[in-house]
mmCIF file of C-alpha atoms and ligand atoms in Angstrom:
data_model
loop_
_atom_site.group_PDB
_atom_site.id
_atom_site.type_symbol
_atom_site.label_atom_id
_atom_site.label_comp_id
_atom_site.label_asym_id
_atom_site.label_seq_id
_atom_site.Cartn_x
_atom_site.Cartn_y
_atom_site.Cartn_z
ATOM 1 C CA MET A 1 30.185 -29.717 -3.301
ATOM 2 C CA SER A 2 33.137 -29.233 -4.789
ATOM 3 C CA VAL A 3 34.076 -25.564 -5.638
ATOM 4 C CA PRO A 4 37.729 -23.761 -6.760
ATOM 5 C CA CYS A 5 38.781 -22.332 -3.369
ATOM 6 C CA VAL A 6 41.862 -20.503 -1.955
ATOM 7 C CA ALA A 7 43.906 -21.752 1.160
ATOM 8 C CA VAL A 8 45.512 -19.995 2.407
ATOM 9 C CA ASP A 9 46.924 -19.487 6.308
ATOM 10 C CA ARG A 10 44.393 -17.746 8.733
ATOM 11 C CA GLU A 11 46.586 -14.740 10.053
ATOM 12 C CA ARG A 12 46.453 -14.314 6.177
ATOM 13 C CA GLY A 13 42.664 -14.185 5.315
ATOM 14 C CA GLU A 14 40.833 -10.941 4.958
ATOM 15 C CA SER A 15 44.001 -9.497 3.039
ATOM 16 C CA VAL A 16 43.775 -12.455 0.209
ATOM 17 C CA ARG A 17 39.459 -12.270 0.779
ATOM 18 C CA SER A 18 40.014 -8.378 -0.070
ATOM 19 C CA ARG A 19 42.006 -8.295 -2.808
ATOM 20 C CA LEU A 20 39.566 -11.931 -4.472
ATOM 21 C CA ALA A 21 36.880 -9.218 -3.767
ATOM 22 C CA GLU A 22 38.826 -6.500 -5.651
ATOM 23 C CA ALA A 23 39.292 -9.138 -8.707
ATOM 24 C CA ASP A 24 34.832 -9.157 -8.496
ATOM 25 C CA VAL A 25 36.188 -12.917 -8.235
ATOM 26 C CA LEU A 26 34.983 -13.988 -5.152
ATOM 27 C CA ASP A 27 31.639 -17.183 -4.555
ATOM 28 C CA GLY A 28 28.854 -15.494 -2.695
ATOM 29 C CA ASP A 29 26.506 -18.794 -3.492
ATOM 30 C CA HIS A 30 29.242 -21.275 -1.235
ATOM 31 C CA GLN A 31 31.166 -20.729 2.350
ATOM 32 C CA ILE A 32 34.241 -19.286 3.583
ATOM 33 C CA SER A 33 34.821 -22.043 5.979
ATOM 34 C CA VAL A 34 38.427 -22.536 8.381
ATOM 35 C CA GLU A 35 40.338 -25.523 9.400
ATOM 36 C CA ASP A 36 43.792 -26.288 10.722
ATOM 37 C CA GLY A 37 44.821 -22.091 11.037
ATOM 38 C CA THR A 38 43.865 -22.385 7.143
ATOM 39 C CA ILE A 39 41.359 -20.586 5.201
ATOM 40 C CA TYR A 40 39.809 -21.714 2.526
ATOM 41 C CA ILE A 41 37.567 -18.691 -0.007
ATOM 42 C CA PRO A 42 34.820 -20.113 -1.734
ATOM 43 C CA VAL A 43 35.559 -18.051 -5.973
ATOM 44 C CA THR A 44 33.573 -18.313 -9.431
ATOM 45 C CA ASP A 45 36.704 -19.444 -11.313
ATOM 46 C CA PRO A 46 40.420 -19.846 -10.959
ATOM 47 C CA ALA A 47 41.574 -18.669 -13.884
ATOM 48 C CA ALA A 48 40.219 -14.980 -12.724
ATOM 49 C CA VAL A 49 42.345 -15.399 -9.252
ATOM 50 C CA PRO A 50 45.778 -13.092 -8.737
ATOM 51 C CA ALA A 51 48.722 -14.243 -10.635
ATOM 52 C CA ASP A 52 50.570 -14.952 -7.591
ATOM 53 C CA LEU A 53 47.715 -16.688 -5.256
ATOM 54 C CA ARG A 54 46.337 -19.344 -8.255
ATOM 55 C CA ALA A 55 48.650 -22.078 -6.947
ATOM 56 C CA SER A 56 47.169 -21.718 -3.884
ATOM 57 C CA VAL A 57 43.953 -22.306 -5.555
ATOM 58 C CA VAL A 58 42.287 -26.176 -4.166
ATOM 59 C CA GLU A 59 38.787 -27.905 -4.479
ATOM 60 C CA ARG A 60 37.083 -28.636 -2.028
ATOM 61 C CA ASP A 61 33.532 -29.327 0.091
ATOM 62 C CA ALA A 62 31.626 -26.035 0.116
ATOM 63 C CA ALA A 63 28.008 -25.545 1.888
ATOM 64 C CA GLU A 64 25.727 -23.473 0.201
ATOM 65 C CA ARG A 65 25.266 -19.658 1.432
ATOM 66 C CA ASP A 66 21.799 -19.663 3.426
ATOM 67 C CA ARG A 67 21.206 -15.822 2.533
ATOM 68 C CA PRO A 68 18.558 -13.974 0.812
ATOM 69 C CA ARG A 69 17.207 -14.098 -2.391
ATOM 70 C CA THR A 70 15.047 -11.463 -4.107
ATOM 71 C CA PRO A 71 13.574 -11.180 -7.127
ATOM 72 C CA ALA A 72 16.127 -8.779 -8.490
ATOM 73 C CA GLU A 73 18.287 -11.000 -7.872
ATOM 74 C CA ILE A 74 16.790 -14.129 -10.049
ATOM 75 C CA LEU A 75 15.907 -11.353 -12.666
ATOM 76 C CA GLY A 76 18.852 -9.521 -12.834
ATOM 77 C CA PHE A 77 16.909 -6.345 -13.007
ATOM 78 C CA GLU A 78 14.235 -4.536 -10.021
ATOM 79 C CA PRO A 79 11.039 -5.244 -11.218
ATOM 80 C CA SER A 80 7.296 -2.701 -10.223
ATOM 81 C CA LEU A 81 6.121 -4.982 -6.385
ATOM 82 C CA GLU A 82 3.841 -4.149 -4.896
ATOM 83 C CA ARG A 83 2.738 -5.886 -1.595
ATOM 84 C CA LEU A 84 -0.732 -6.696 0.374
ATOM 85 C CA GLY A 85 -0.854 -8.957 2.940
ATOM 86 C CA ASP A 86 0.256 -12.089 1.355
ATOM 87 C CA ILE A 87 0.028 -11.143 -2.174
ATOM 88 C CA VAL A 88 2.422 -9.273 -4.224
ATOM 89 C CA ILE A 89 1.325 -7.605 -7.450
ATOM 90 C CA VAL A 90 2.814 -7.033 -10.499
ATOM 91 C CA ASP A 91 2.145 -4.412 -13.060
ATOM 92 C CA GLU A 92 4.163 -5.387 -16.615
ATOM 93 C CA ASP A 93 1.738 -5.494 -19.742
ATOM 94 C CA ASP A 94 3.632 -8.035 -21.570
ATOM 95 C CA ASP A 95 2.247 -11.114 -20.416
ATOM 96 C CA GLU A 96 5.902 -13.644 -20.471
ATOM 97 C CA ARG A 97 7.603 -10.757 -18.355
ATOM 98 C CA ALA A 98 4.556 -10.914 -16.273
ATOM 99 C CA ARG A 99 4.778 -14.734 -15.304
ATOM 100 C CA GLU A 100 8.570 -14.519 -15.374
ATOM 101 C CA ILE A 101 8.950 -11.786 -12.784
ATOM 102 C CA ALA A 102 5.915 -14.645 -10.580
ATOM 103 C CA ASP A 103 8.105 -16.796 -10.633
ATOM 104 C CA ALA A 104 11.419 -15.153 -8.804
ATOM 105 C CA VAL A 105 8.505 -13.555 -6.711
ATOM 106 C CA MET A 106 8.022 -17.533 -5.380
ATOM 107 C CA ALA A 107 10.958 -18.536 -6.754
ATOM 108 C CA SER A 108 12.754 -16.193 -3.450
ATOM 109 C CA ASP A 109 12.302 -14.945 -0.258
ATOM 110 C CA ILE A 110 9.351 -12.799 -0.307
ATOM 111 C CA PRO A 111 6.699 -14.237 2.340
ATOM 112 C CA CYS A 112 4.299 -14.932 -1.326
ATOM 113 C CA GLU A 113 1.051 -17.238 -1.560
ATOM 114 C CA THR A 114 -0.402 -15.612 -4.515
ATOM 115 C CA VAL A 115 1.151 -12.797 -7.684
ATOM 116 C CA LEU A 116 -1.128 -10.690 -9.607
ATOM 117 C CA ASN A 117 -1.167 -8.526 -12.406
ATOM 118 C CA ARG A 118 -2.877 -5.781 -12.904
ATOM 119 C CA ALA A 119 -5.716 -7.033 -16.255
ATOM 120 C CA SER A 120 -8.007 -3.919 -15.642
ATOM 121 C CA PRO A 121 -8.108 -0.140 -14.463
ATOM 122 C CA ILE A 122 -9.910 0.372 -11.175
ATOM 123 C CA GLU A 123 -13.669 0.237 -12.580
ATOM 124 C CA GLY A 124 -17.297 1.177 -11.783
ATOM 125 C CA GLU A 125 -18.832 2.232 -9.234
ATOM 126 C CA LEU A 126 -17.400 -0.468 -6.588
ATOM 127 C CA ARG A 127 -13.429 0.891 -7.970
ATOM 128 C CA VAL A 128 -12.784 -2.767 -8.549
ATOM 129 C CA ARG A 129 -10.187 -3.969 -10.469
ATOM 130 C CA GLN A 130 -9.352 -7.740 -12.718
ATOM 131 C CA TRP A 131 -6.713 -9.951 -11.884
ATOM 132 C CA ASP A 132 -3.909 -12.216 -13.613
ATOM 133 C CA VAL A 133 -4.039 -15.585 -11.365
ATOM 134 C CA LEU A 134 0.257 -15.366 -12.228
ATOM 135 C CA ALA A 135 1.344 -17.764 -9.107
ATOM 136 C CA GLY A 136 -0.724 -19.624 -6.120
ATOM 137 C CA ASN A 137 -4.760 -19.099 -6.769
ATOM 138 C CA GLY A 138 -6.950 -16.868 -4.032
ATOM 139 C CA THR A 139 -7.207 -13.300 -4.205
ATOM 140 C CA GLU A 140 -8.171 -13.086 -0.412
ATOM 141 C CA THR A 141 -5.523 -11.325 2.801
ATOM 142 C CA VAL A 142 -4.891 -9.948 5.778
ATOM 143 C CA HIS A 143 -3.132 -6.539 4.604
ATOM 144 C CA ARG A 144 -1.271 -5.156 8.700
ATOM 145 C CA GLU A 145 -1.210 -1.367 8.102
ATOM 146 C CA TYR A 146 -0.011 1.397 11.344
ATOM 147 C CA GLY A 147 -0.625 -1.965 13.432
ATOM 148 C CA HIS A 148 -4.594 -2.084 11.901
ATOM 149 C CA GLU A 149 -5.345 -5.784 10.054
ATOM 150 C CA PHE A 150 -7.981 -5.910 7.301
ATOM 151 C CA LEU A 151 -9.008 -9.450 5.734
ATOM 152 C CA LEU A 152 -9.800 -8.363 1.401
ATOM 153 C CA ASP A 153 -10.596 -9.679 -1.894
ATOM 154 C CA VAL A 154 -8.735 -7.806 -4.017
ATOM 155 C CA ALA A 155 -10.705 -9.187 -6.580
ATOM 156 C CA GLU A 156 -14.223 -8.328 -4.696
ATOM 157 C CA VAL A 157 -13.432 -4.522 -3.162
ATOM 158 C CA TYR A 158 -11.280 -1.538 -3.345
ATOM 159 C CA PHE A 159 -8.403 -1.076 -1.518
ATOM 160 C CA SER A 160 -4.654 0.553 -2.473
ATOM 161 C CA PRO A 161 -2.221 -0.247 -0.079
ATOM 162 C CA ARG A 162 -0.520 3.558 -1.211
ATOM 163 C CA LEU A 163 -3.237 5.524 0.439
ATOM 164 C CA ALA A 164 -1.492 3.751 4.443
ATOM 165 C CA THR A 165 0.281 7.355 4.474
ATOM 166 C CA GLU A 166 -2.310 8.860 4.280
ATOM 167 C CA ARG A 167 -4.564 7.468 5.775
ATOM 168 C CA HIS A 168 -2.978 7.171 8.795
ATOM 169 C CA ARG A 169 -2.285 11.384 8.561
ATOM 170 C CA VAL A 170 -5.893 12.417 8.082
ATOM 171 C CA ALA A 171 -6.871 10.034 11.392
ATOM 172 C CA GLU A 172 -4.403 11.023 13.737
ATOM 173 C CA GLN A 173 -6.438 14.076 13.738
ATOM 174 C CA VAL A 174 -9.513 12.738 15.221
ATOM 175 C CA THR A 175 -10.180 12.919 19.141
ATOM 176 C CA ASP A 176 -11.809 11.352 21.226
ATOM 177 C CA GLY A 177 -14.995 11.607 21.263
ATOM 178 C CA GLU A 178 -15.791 12.341 17.395
ATOM 179 C CA TYR A 179 -18.562 11.698 15.551
ATOM 180 C CA VAL A 180 -17.412 10.452 12.054
ATOM 181 C CA VAL A 181 -19.609 9.890 8.739
ATOM 182 C CA ASP A 182 -16.920 7.170 6.548
ATOM 183 C CA MET A 183 -18.891 8.278 3.095
ATOM 184 C CA PHE A 184 -17.239 5.869 0.763
ATOM 185 C CA ALA A 185 -16.111 3.182 3.671
ATOM 186 C CA GLY A 186 -14.487 -0.032 2.029
ATOM 187 C CA VAL A 187 -12.932 -2.583 4.363
ATOM 188 C CA GLY A 188 -13.141 -0.025 6.715
ATOM 189 C CA PRO A 189 -9.052 1.982 6.260
ATOM 190 C CA TYR A 190 -9.522 5.032 8.044
ATOM 191 C CA ALA A 191 -12.433 3.896 9.402
ATOM 192 C CA VAL A 192 -11.564 1.537 11.624
ATOM 193 C CA PRO A 193 -8.141 3.579 12.815
ATOM 194 C CA MET A 194 -10.445 6.212 13.424
ATOM 195 C CA ALA A 195 -12.843 3.766 15.720
ATOM 196 C CA ALA A 196 -9.430 3.182 17.382
ATOM 197 C CA HIS A 197 -8.487 6.949 18.209
ATOM 198 C CA GLY A 198 -11.687 7.143 20.135
ATOM 199 C CA ALA A 199 -14.487 7.964 17.273
ATOM 200 C CA ASP A 200 -18.516 6.527 16.796
ATOM 201 C CA VAL A 201 -17.922 5.603 13.045
ATOM 202 C CA LEU A 202 -20.256 6.330 10.301
ATOM 203 C CA ALA A 203 -19.213 4.035 7.991
ATOM 204 C CA CYS A 204 -21.308 3.924 3.962
ATOM 205 C CA ASP A 205 -20.729 1.842 0.472
ATOM 206 C CA LEU A 206 -22.137 0.968 -1.899
ATOM 207 C CA ASN A 207 -20.416 -2.623 -2.314
ATOM 208 C CA GLU A 208 -21.694 -5.373 0.131
ATOM 209 C CA ARG A 209 -19.107 -7.447 0.620
ATOM 210 C CA ALA A 210 -16.820 -4.258 1.472
ATOM 211 C CA VAL A 211 -18.865 -3.521 4.284
ATOM 212 C CA GLU A 212 -18.805 -7.593 5.305
ATOM 213 C CA TYR A 213 -14.830 -7.565 4.968
ATOM 214 C CA LEU A 214 -15.325 -3.529 6.805
ATOM 215 C CA ARG A 215 -17.727 -5.792 9.865
ATOM 216 C CA GLU A 216 -15.398 -8.813 9.868
ATOM 217 C CA ASN A 217 -12.547 -6.006 10.505
ATOM 218 C CA ALA A 218 -14.191 -3.781 13.080
ATOM 219 C CA GLU A 219 -14.197 -7.015 15.143
ATOM 220 C CA ARG A 220 -10.622 -8.493 14.150
ATOM 221 C CA ASN A 221 -9.228 -4.955 15.502
ATOM 222 C CA GLY A 222 -11.690 -4.038 18.352
ATOM 223 C CA VAL A 223 -13.953 -1.874 17.127
ATOM 224 C CA ALA A 224 -17.032 -3.655 15.996
ATOM 225 C CA ASP A 225 -19.292 -1.510 19.555
ATOM 226 C CA ARG A 226 -17.858 1.405 17.866
ATOM 227 C CA ILE A 227 -18.196 1.709 13.940
ATOM 228 C CA THR A 228 -22.192 1.498 11.991
ATOM 229 C CA ALA A 229 -21.474 0.005 8.773
ATOM 230 C CA VAL A 230 -23.836 0.390 6.138
ATOM 231 C CA ALA A 231 -24.458 -0.709 2.828
ATOM 232 C CA GLY A 232 -26.122 1.374 0.429
ATOM 233 C CA ASP A 233 -26.110 4.283 -1.245
ATOM 234 C CA VAL A 234 -24.794 7.804 0.570
ATOM 235 C CA ARG A 235 -27.200 10.237 -0.793
ATOM 236 C CA GLU A 236 -30.092 7.102 0.666
ATOM 237 C CA LEU A 237 -28.743 8.116 4.107
ATOM 238 C CA GLY A 238 -31.861 8.208 6.703
ATOM 239 C CA ASN A 239 -32.434 12.407 7.852
ATOM 240 C CA GLU A 240 -31.646 10.471 11.010
ATOM 241 C CA TYR A 241 -27.962 11.618 10.251
ATOM 242 C CA ASP A 242 -28.475 14.879 9.803
ATOM 243 C CA ASP A 243 -26.872 18.068 10.732
ATOM 244 C CA THR A 244 -25.092 15.048 13.378
ATOM 245 C CA ALA A 245 -20.620 14.788 11.765
ATOM 246 C CA ASP A 246 -17.159 16.223 14.041
ATOM 247 C CA ARG A 247 -15.420 15.060 10.650
ATOM 248 C CA ILE A 248 -16.951 13.218 7.198
ATOM 249 C CA VAL A 249 -14.760 11.351 5.309
ATOM 250 C CA MET A 250 -14.904 11.372 1.182
ATOM 251 C CA ASN A 251 -13.111 8.769 -0.756
ATOM 252 C CA LEU A 252 -13.887 8.916 -3.968
ATOM 253 C CA PRO A 253 -11.654 11.271 -6.290
ATOM 254 C CA HIS A 254 -13.108 10.957 -9.470
ATOM 255 C CA SER A 255 -16.718 11.951 -8.524
ATOM 256 C CA ALA A 256 -17.199 12.962 -5.134
ATOM 257 C CA ASN A 257 -18.073 16.294 -6.322
ATOM 258 C CA GLU A 258 -21.503 14.686 -6.536
ATOM 259 C CA PHE A 259 -21.711 14.277 -2.527
ATOM 260 C CA VAL A 260 -20.743 17.586 -1.281
ATOM 261 C CA ASP A 261 -24.614 18.501 -0.751
ATOM 262 C CA THR A 262 -25.154 15.422 0.997
ATOM 263 C CA ALA A 263 -21.621 15.995 3.020
ATOM 264 C CA VAL A 264 -23.561 19.282 3.705
ATOM 265 C CA ARG A 265 -26.676 17.641 4.451
ATOM 266 C CA LEU A 266 -24.644 15.364 6.767
ATOM 267 C CA ALA A 267 -22.609 17.652 8.858
ATOM 268 C CA GLY A 268 -22.675 18.731 11.926
ATOM 269 C CA ASP A 269 -22.311 22.440 13.485
ATOM 270 C CA ASP A 270 -18.743 22.839 13.851
ATOM 271 C CA CYS A 271 -16.939 19.659 11.429
ATOM 272 C CA VAL A 272 -14.347 19.585 9.236
ATOM 273 C CA VAL A 273 -14.357 16.443 5.926
ATOM 274 C CA HIS A 274 -11.631 15.141 4.095
ATOM 275 C CA TYR A 275 -12.175 15.661 0.516
ATOM 276 C CA TYR A 276 -10.041 13.930 -2.252
ATOM 277 C CA ASP A 277 -9.946 14.863 -5.233
ATOM 278 C CA ILE A 278 -7.911 14.120 -8.288
ATOM 279 C CA GLN A 279 -7.742 16.303 -10.730
ATOM 280 C CA HIS A 280 -4.953 18.819 -12.996
ATOM 281 C CA GLU A 281 -2.004 20.297 -11.445
ATOM 282 C CA ASP A 282 -2.726 23.649 -12.693
ATOM 283 C CA ASP A 283 -5.751 24.038 -9.982
ATOM 284 C CA PRO A 284 -5.243 20.543 -7.420
ATOM 285 C CA PHE A 285 -6.979 22.206 -5.063
ATOM 286 C CA GLY A 286 -9.782 25.100 -7.016
ATOM 287 C CA PRO A 287 -12.707 22.492 -8.369
ATOM 288 C CA GLY A 288 -12.816 20.755 -5.444
ATOM 289 C CA THR A 289 -12.930 24.082 -2.839
ATOM 290 C CA ARG A 290 -15.235 25.512 -4.952
ATOM 291 C CA ALA A 291 -17.780 22.800 -4.894
ATOM 292 C CA LEU A 292 -17.907 22.532 -1.372
ATOM 293 C CA ARG A 293 -18.628 25.881 -0.716
ATOM 294 C CA GLU A 294 -21.365 26.552 -3.478
ATOM 295 C CA ALA A 295 -22.972 23.419 -1.735
ATOM 296 C CA ALA A 296 -22.231 24.527 1.227
ATOM 297 C CA GLY A 297 -24.308 27.794 0.447
ATOM 298 C CA ASP A 298 -25.438 30.811 3.445
ATOM 299 C CA ASP A 299 -25.111 27.981 5.335
ATOM 300 C CA TYR A 300 -21.300 27.693 6.747
ATOM 301 C CA ASP A 301 -18.712 29.097 6.414
ATOM 302 C CA VAL A 302 -16.042 27.276 4.833
ATOM 303 C CA THR A 303 -12.068 27.335 5.068
ATOM 304 C CA VAL A 304 -9.829 25.469 3.645
ATOM 305 C CA GLU A 305 -7.001 23.932 7.001
ATOM 306 C CA THR A 306 -5.079 21.922 4.864
ATOM 307 C CA GLU A 307 -4.243 21.395 0.927
ATOM 308 C CA HIS A 308 -2.310 18.515 0.869
ATOM 309 C CA VAL A 309 -1.057 16.217 -2.591
ATOM 310 C CA VAL A 310 -1.194 13.117 -1.484
ATOM 311 C CA ARG A 311 0.668 11.464 -4.430
ATOM 312 C CA SER A 312 1.028 11.852 -8.103
ATOM 313 C CA TYR A 313 -1.881 9.552 -10.294
ATOM 314 C CA ALA A 314 -0.736 9.825 -13.283
ATOM 315 C CA PRO A 315 1.763 12.947 -15.753
ATOM 316 C CA HIS A 316 0.109 16.368 -14.486
ATOM 317 C CA GLU A 317 -2.732 15.207 -12.708
ATOM 318 C CA HIS A 318 -3.127 15.092 -8.706
ATOM 319 C CA ASN A 319 -4.197 12.982 -5.876
ATOM 320 C CA VAL A 320 -4.722 16.031 -3.549
ATOM 321 C CA CYS A 321 -6.696 15.958 0.257
ATOM 322 C CA LEU A 322 -8.954 19.029 0.879
ATOM 323 C CA ASP A 323 -9.234 19.613 4.891
ATOM 324 C CA VAL A 324 -11.971 21.996 4.801
ATOM 325 C CA ARG A 325 -13.656 23.022 8.038
ATOM 326 C CA LEU A 326 -17.356 24.089 7.643
ATOM 327 C CA THR A 327 -19.002 25.606 11.046
ATOM 328 C CA ARG A 328 -22.173 26.513 10.650
ATOM 329 C CA ARG A 329 -23.784 30.162 10.259
ATOM 330 C CA LYS A 330 -25.633 31.781 13.607
HETATM 331 N N1 SAM B 401 -12.117 4.639 1.690
HETATM 332 C C1 SAM B 401 -11.578 3.096 1.408
HETATM 333 C C2 SAM B 401 -10.102 3.261 0.664
HETATM 334 O O1 SAM B 401 -9.372 4.049 1.422
HETATM 335 O O2 SAM B 401 -9.260 2.468 1.029
HETATM 336 C C3 SAM B 401 -12.318 3.180 0.273
HETATM 337 C C4 SAM B 401 -12.373 4.075 -1.130
HETATM 338 S S1 SAM B 401 -13.122 3.883 -2.565
HETATM 339 C C5 SAM B 401 -11.797 5.145 -3.511
HETATM 340 C C6 SAM B 401 -14.159 4.321 -3.469
HETATM 341 C C7 SAM B 401 -14.847 3.377 -2.382
HETATM 342 O O3 SAM B 401 -16.518 3.545 -2.880
HETATM 343 C C8 SAM B 401 -16.073 1.880 -2.749
HETATM 344 O O4 SAM B 401 -15.376 1.116 -2.556
HETATM 345 C C9 SAM B 401 -17.269 2.328 -3.859
HETATM 346 O O5 SAM B 401 -17.644 1.212 -3.586
HETATM 347 C C10 SAM B 401 -18.032 3.095 -2.610
HETATM 348 N N2 SAM B 401 -18.872 3.759 -3.572
HETATM 349 C C11 SAM B 401 -18.785 4.803 -4.623
HETATM 350 N N3 SAM B 401 -19.849 5.173 -4.716
HETATM 351 C C12 SAM B 401 -20.221 4.706 -3.610
HETATM 352 C C13 SAM B 401 -22.111 6.094 -3.294
HETATM 353 N N4 SAM B 401 -22.934 6.183 -3.589
HETATM 354 N N5 SAM B 401 -22.393 5.655 -1.665
HETATM 355 C C14 SAM B 401 -21.751 4.784 -0.923
HETATM 356 N N6 SAM B 401 -19.653 4.334 -1.079
HETATM 357 C C15 SAM B 401 -19.856 4.308 -2.682
#
């Protein structure tokens, strides 16, 4: 394609290119070329070229520049996007703007098969959200996190890529041979890395589809022999699991307090509980600590080892984690 270029001796190329950049007239969509000692620098507007160079403007074929195109470059603003495998999630209340963003994502260099917009809050006991499919058609994907891969369908199960760092923090604490109970396991983003660290994991979830994905993910990551997956209400686990756990993960932040009695029933003599909660910033750790102390009663000493803010959840509300050690009293 023929575009206006400033043609100068090759030796002057860099100084002229700098002057054109300063004048904000460089055409970044086309490639600079060199022929017979002359350099051809594409420009966007010949009239905006500095006066002493204007006589050097010629029309010339220039190849299009092969450069990454981001949604922000296409849109002219930075959209709020989240990646989950090959799905891109936008977060827009305005349907028209959501579609505009989806078109830009599909036209960009982001590897993406599907664009979704949130169509509801995370709802119900199974903590699943509804979605608008803006581009593509599948809601199943493979997401990679800290070297493990998770197959999941966002329309059928809970999964948040924002918790990757937190899950890693907890999984890193696991030592070889531990017995872990993941009370609300989802598709396995705690259970799988913990098993990979050498734990035997009992992973429970009420959502049967999540448990199917969990079993598949245990296979995919080579830890199926270390994970026992159970579909159902964790409160109904048989008493063969009582007094067994060295570590318990309680990732059901809005209602974990309803499950502290079950956690204490499952705890062995020395057990670390990772208790997730969502609380007001004025007292983010108090309610969880009190709930665990009350459930432990006289049976355990309760030591809060870590009080950790995972992320801001809403104005003045935090998603927090308490790492609490339960030590059975003799
Ligand atoms: N730990 C997973 C993760 O990080 O992706 C899932 C966390 S999600 C916030 C909570 C999970 O608890 C959901 O998958 C939901 O189905 C499950 N759940 C809710 N009530 C439950 C119960 N009574 N017993 C077992 N699982 C339950």
